[in-house]
Each structure stands twice: as C-alpha cells, then as structure tokens.
Amino acid sequence: MSDTLNPTVPDRGSPVEGPMFYVRGEHHPQNGTLLGFWMYLMSDCLIFACLFATYGVLGRNYAAGPSGADLFDLPLVAANTSLLLLSSITYGFAMLEMRNRRTGVMQAWLAITGILGLGFLSLEIYEFWHLISIGAGPQRSAFLSAFFTLVGTHGLHVTFGVIWLVTMMVQVHKHGLIPENRRRLICLSMFWHFLDLIWIGVFTFVYLMGVLP
C-alpha cells in the first residue's frame, strides 16, 4: 500500500528509539470529533423524547392536587425563556469572533453567554423552590413528578453547559484559538443551541399547554 511503511526489524541488541508508526499522516480522523458529538446529541434526543412522552402520559394525572394552570407563572417562565434564547444569540456572536480570531471579544461574548445561562438557572431554581415550599413537590402527583424530571433534566444539561463554557474560556486564555479549542467551541455551540431547541419544546408543551383548562 502507498500509505504504509515497511518497518525494519531492529537488531536484538540495539535499542528501539520511540514508537514506530506504520501509517503516515494525522492519526485523528478528520471530523471524527464532530461526528461523535452528533451521535451524542442524537442519544440525548432519545432521552428527552422519552421524558416528553412520559409527561404526555402523566401530565393530566393531578391526584386531586394542583394543575399547571394553578401553579405556572407564565411571566416568570417567559423571562426565563428570553434569557436562554438570548444566550444562544450571544454565543453565535462569540463564534463569529472566533472565525475572525478576535480572542478578547470572543471571550467577552462567552462571558455574557455564561451570565445569561446562570440567570436562567437561578430563575429555574427559584421556581422549583417556590413549588416545593407550597407543597407542590415531585412526590405530590404523577404530573409534578413528570414535570420536575423533564424540566430538571434540562436544567442539569444547562448546568453542565455553563461548566463546559467556563472550562473553554480558561483553555482559550491559556492556549489561544488552537485547532483543538476551536473544535471544542464548535461542539459546545451545537450543545447550547440543542438545549435552546429542547427548551422551546418544554415551554410550549409543558407551560403553554399546561395552563389550558
């Protein structure tokens, strides 16, 4: 084969200097990371599909308890939705600056994205605390169990996304926009926009339909 090397067997008494490669060129498959991350996102889609299906089955089982119309604060949820959607826009600005190799401006947009993500999590934690404080915890009914599981799983993903974002900011500060960091930022962009799409489904399917009689 043209891309292989015919190795020479060293003498028994001569030391081997370093590893011997039989294939020339880069050993990392081209676009292998992005392909693997797309496969991860598809598996995450299956997880959320199961959670949405579970909520669809249990979402009206109130066990003589409060319903979504009694509990949901739509202005608060709308504000929370705006924070997450705005964070997707600011991350898009960061990716544009990455293409222009303006590291400082990109870091600023990433910081704004992280702040918006933390604001989203803060309002979600406040909502959970308020529901539990009035006796509408996940153990109250099947509806609330499905609600806390679905919304809480999404919130956990956002938490991991913020941690990942902070980690990438540190990596860029130390090593700059090397190809590895650029690839990781692209993967984080896909993850962040994926969470926005999931939340649009949560906002529509859980909150807007939940307040209907």
Coordinates of C-alpha atoms in Angstrom, one line a residue:
M1 CA 0.0 0.0 0.0
S2 CA 1.2 3.5 -0.7
D3 CA 0.4 4.9 2.7
T4 CA 2.2 2.2 4.6
L5 CA 5.8 1.9 5.7
N6 CA 7.9 -1.2 5.5
P7 CA 9.3 -1.4 9.0
T8 CA 12.8 -2.6 9.5
V9 CA 13.3 -5.1 12.4
P10 CA 16.0 -3.7 14.7
D11 CA 18.8 -5.9 15.9
R12 CA 18.2 -7.7 19.1
G13 CA 21.0 -5.7 20.8
S14 CA 20.1 -2.2 19.5
P15 CA 17.6 -0.1 21.5
V16 CA 14.3 1.0 19.8
E17 CA 14.1 4.7 19.6
G18 CA 10.5 5.9 20.1
P19 CA 7.3 4.3 18.7
M20 CA 7.1 3.0 15.1
F21 CA 4.2 4.2 13.0
Y22 CA 3.0 2.2 10.1
V23 CA 0.6 4.8 8.6
R24 CA 1.7 8.3 7.6
G25 CA -0.2 11.5 8.4
E26 CA -2.6 12.5 11.0
H27 CA -4.0 9.7 13.2
H28 CA -7.1 11.7 14.4
P29 CA -9.9 11.0 11.9
Q30 CA -11.0 14.1 10.0
N31 CA -14.2 15.5 11.6
G32 CA -14.2 12.5 13.9
T33 CA -15.0 14.6 17.0
L34 CA -17.9 16.4 15.3
L35 CA -19.4 13.1 14.1
G36 CA -19.1 11.6 17.6
F37 CA -20.7 14.6 19.1
W38 CA -23.6 14.4 16.7
M39 CA -24.1 10.8 17.8
Y40 CA -24.2 12.0 21.4
L41 CA -26.8 14.7 20.6
M42 CA -28.9 12.1 18.9
S43 CA -28.8 9.9 22.0
D44 CA -29.7 12.9 24.1
C45 CA -32.7 13.4 21.8
L46 CA -33.9 9.9 22.7
I47 CA -33.6 10.7 26.4
F48 CA -35.7 13.9 26.1
A49 CA -38.1 12.1 23.7
C50 CA -38.8 9.6 26.5
L51 CA -39.2 12.3 29.1
F52 CA -41.7 14.2 26.8
A53 CA -43.6 11.0 26.2
T54 CA -43.7 10.3 29.9
Y55 CA -45.0 13.8 30.6
G56 CA -47.6 13.4 27.8
V57 CA -49.0 10.3 29.5
L58 CA -48.8 11.6 33.1
G59 CA -49.3 15.4 32.6
R60 CA -53.0 15.3 33.5
N61 CA -52.8 13.0 36.5
Y62 CA -53.1 15.5 39.3
A63 CA -54.2 13.2 42.1
A64 CA -56.7 15.8 43.3
G65 CA -53.8 18.2 43.5
P66 CA -52.9 21.5 41.7
S67 CA -52.7 21.6 37.9
G68 CA -50.4 23.6 35.7
A69 CA -52.9 26.3 35.5
D70 CA -52.8 26.6 39.3
L71 CA -49.0 26.6 39.6
F72 CA -47.3 28.0 36.5
D73 CA -46.2 31.7 36.5
L74 CA -46.1 32.4 32.7
P75 CA -44.4 35.8 33.0
L76 CA -41.6 34.3 35.0
V77 CA -41.2 31.4 32.6
A78 CA -41.3 33.8 29.6
A79 CA -38.5 35.9 31.2
N80 CA -36.5 32.7 31.8
T81 CA -37.1 31.6 28.1
S82 CA -35.8 35.0 26.9
L83 CA -32.6 34.6 28.9
L84 CA -31.9 31.3 27.3
L85 CA -32.7 32.3 23.8
L86 CA -30.7 35.5 24.2
S87 CA -27.7 33.4 25.4
S88 CA -27.9 31.4 22.1
I89 CA -27.6 34.7 20.2
T90 CA -24.6 35.9 22.2
Y91 CA -22.9 32.5 21.7
G92 CA -23.4 33.0 18.0
F93 CA -21.6 36.3 18.2
A94 CA -18.8 34.6 20.0
M95 CA -18.5 32.1 17.2
L96 CA -18.3 34.9 14.6
E97 CA -15.5 36.5 16.6
M98 CA -13.7 33.1 16.8
R99 CA -13.7 33.0 13.0
N100 CA -12.2 36.4 12.9
R101 CA -9.7 35.3 15.6
R102 CA -10.6 38.2 17.9
T103 CA -10.0 36.3 21.1
G104 CA -10.7 39.1 23.5
V105 CA -14.1 40.0 22.1
M106 CA -15.0 36.3 21.8
Q107 CA -14.2 35.8 25.5
A108 CA -16.4 38.7 26.3
W109 CA -19.4 37.2 24.4
L110 CA -18.8 33.8 26.0
A111 CA -18.8 35.5 29.5
I112 CA -22.2 37.2 28.6
T113 CA -23.5 33.8 27.5
G114 CA -22.4 32.2 30.8
I115 CA -24.1 35.0 32.8
L116 CA -27.4 34.6 30.9
G117 CA -27.1 30.8 31.5
L118 CA -26.7 31.4 35.2
G119 CA -29.7 33.7 35.2
F120 CA -31.8 31.0 33.6
L121 CA -30.7 28.5 36.2
S122 CA -31.4 31.0 39.0
L123 CA -35.0 31.5 37.9
E124 CA -35.5 27.8 37.4
I125 CA -34.2 27.1 40.9
Y126 CA -36.4 29.8 42.3
E127 CA -39.4 28.2 40.5
F128 CA -38.6 24.8 41.9
W129 CA -38.1 26.2 45.5
H130 CA -41.4 28.0 45.3
L131 CA -43.4 25.0 44.1
I132 CA -41.8 22.8 46.8
S133 CA -42.5 25.4 49.5
I134 CA -46.2 25.4 48.7
G135 CA -46.4 21.7 48.8
A136 CA -46.2 21.0 45.1
G137 CA -43.1 18.9 45.1
P138 CA -42.4 16.0 42.8
Q139 CA -44.0 13.5 45.2
R140 CA -47.4 15.3 45.2
S141 CA -48.7 13.8 41.9
A142 CA -47.6 12.0 38.8
F143 CA -48.0 15.3 36.9
L144 CA -45.5 17.0 39.2
S145 CA -43.1 14.0 39.1
A146 CA -43.0 14.2 35.3
F147 CA -42.7 17.9 35.4
F148 CA -39.7 18.0 37.8
T149 CA -38.0 15.2 35.9
L150 CA -38.3 16.8 32.5
V151 CA -37.5 20.4 33.5
G152 CA -34.9 19.3 36.0
T153 CA -33.1 17.2 33.4
H154 CA -32.9 20.2 31.0
G155 CA -31.6 22.4 33.8
L156 CA -28.9 19.8 34.6
H157 CA -27.8 20.0 31.0
V158 CA -27.6 23.8 31.2
T159 CA -25.5 23.5 34.3
F160 CA -23.1 21.2 32.6
G161 CA -23.1 23.6 29.6
V162 CA -22.1 26.5 31.8
I163 CA -19.3 24.5 33.4
W164 CA -18.1 23.5 30.0
L165 CA -18.2 27.1 28.8
V166 CA -16.1 28.3 31.8
T167 CA -13.6 25.5 31.1
M168 CA -13.3 26.5 27.5
M169 CA -12.7 30.2 28.5
V170 CA -9.9 29.0 30.7
Q171 CA -8.4 26.8 27.9
V172 CA -8.6 29.7 25.4
H173 CA -7.0 32.0 27.8
K174 CA -4.1 29.6 28.3
H175 CA -3.6 28.2 24.8
G176 CA -5.4 30.5 22.5
L177 CA -7.5 29.5 19.5
I178 CA -5.6 26.4 18.6
P179 CA -7.5 23.9 16.4
E180 CA -8.4 21.7 19.3
N181 CA -10.1 24.6 21.2
R182 CA -11.9 25.8 18.0
R183 CA -13.3 22.2 17.6
R184 CA -14.4 22.1 21.2
L185 CA -16.1 25.5 20.9
I186 CA -18.0 24.3 17.9
C187 CA -19.2 21.2 19.8
L188 CA -20.3 23.5 22.7
S189 CA -22.1 25.7 20.2
M190 CA -24.1 22.6 18.9
F191 CA -24.8 21.6 22.5
W192 CA -26.0 25.1 23.6
H193 CA -28.3 25.5 20.6
F194 CA -29.6 22.0 21.2
L195 CA -30.7 23.0 24.7
D196 CA -32.5 26.0 23.3
L197 CA -34.5 23.8 21.0
I198 CA -35.4 21.4 23.8
W199 CA -36.5 24.4 26.0
I200 CA -38.8 25.7 23.2
G201 CA -40.4 22.3 23.3
V202 CA -40.7 22.4 27.1
F203 CA -42.1 26.0 27.1
T204 CA -44.7 25.0 24.5
F205 CA -45.6 21.5 25.6
V206 CA -45.4 21.9 29.4
Y207 CA -46.1 25.5 30.2
L208 CA -48.3 26.9 27.5
M209 CA -50.4 23.8 27.1
G210 CA -50.3 23.3 30.9
V211 CA -52.2 26.5 31.6
L212 CA -55.1 25.4 29.3
P213 CA -58.2 24.2 31.0

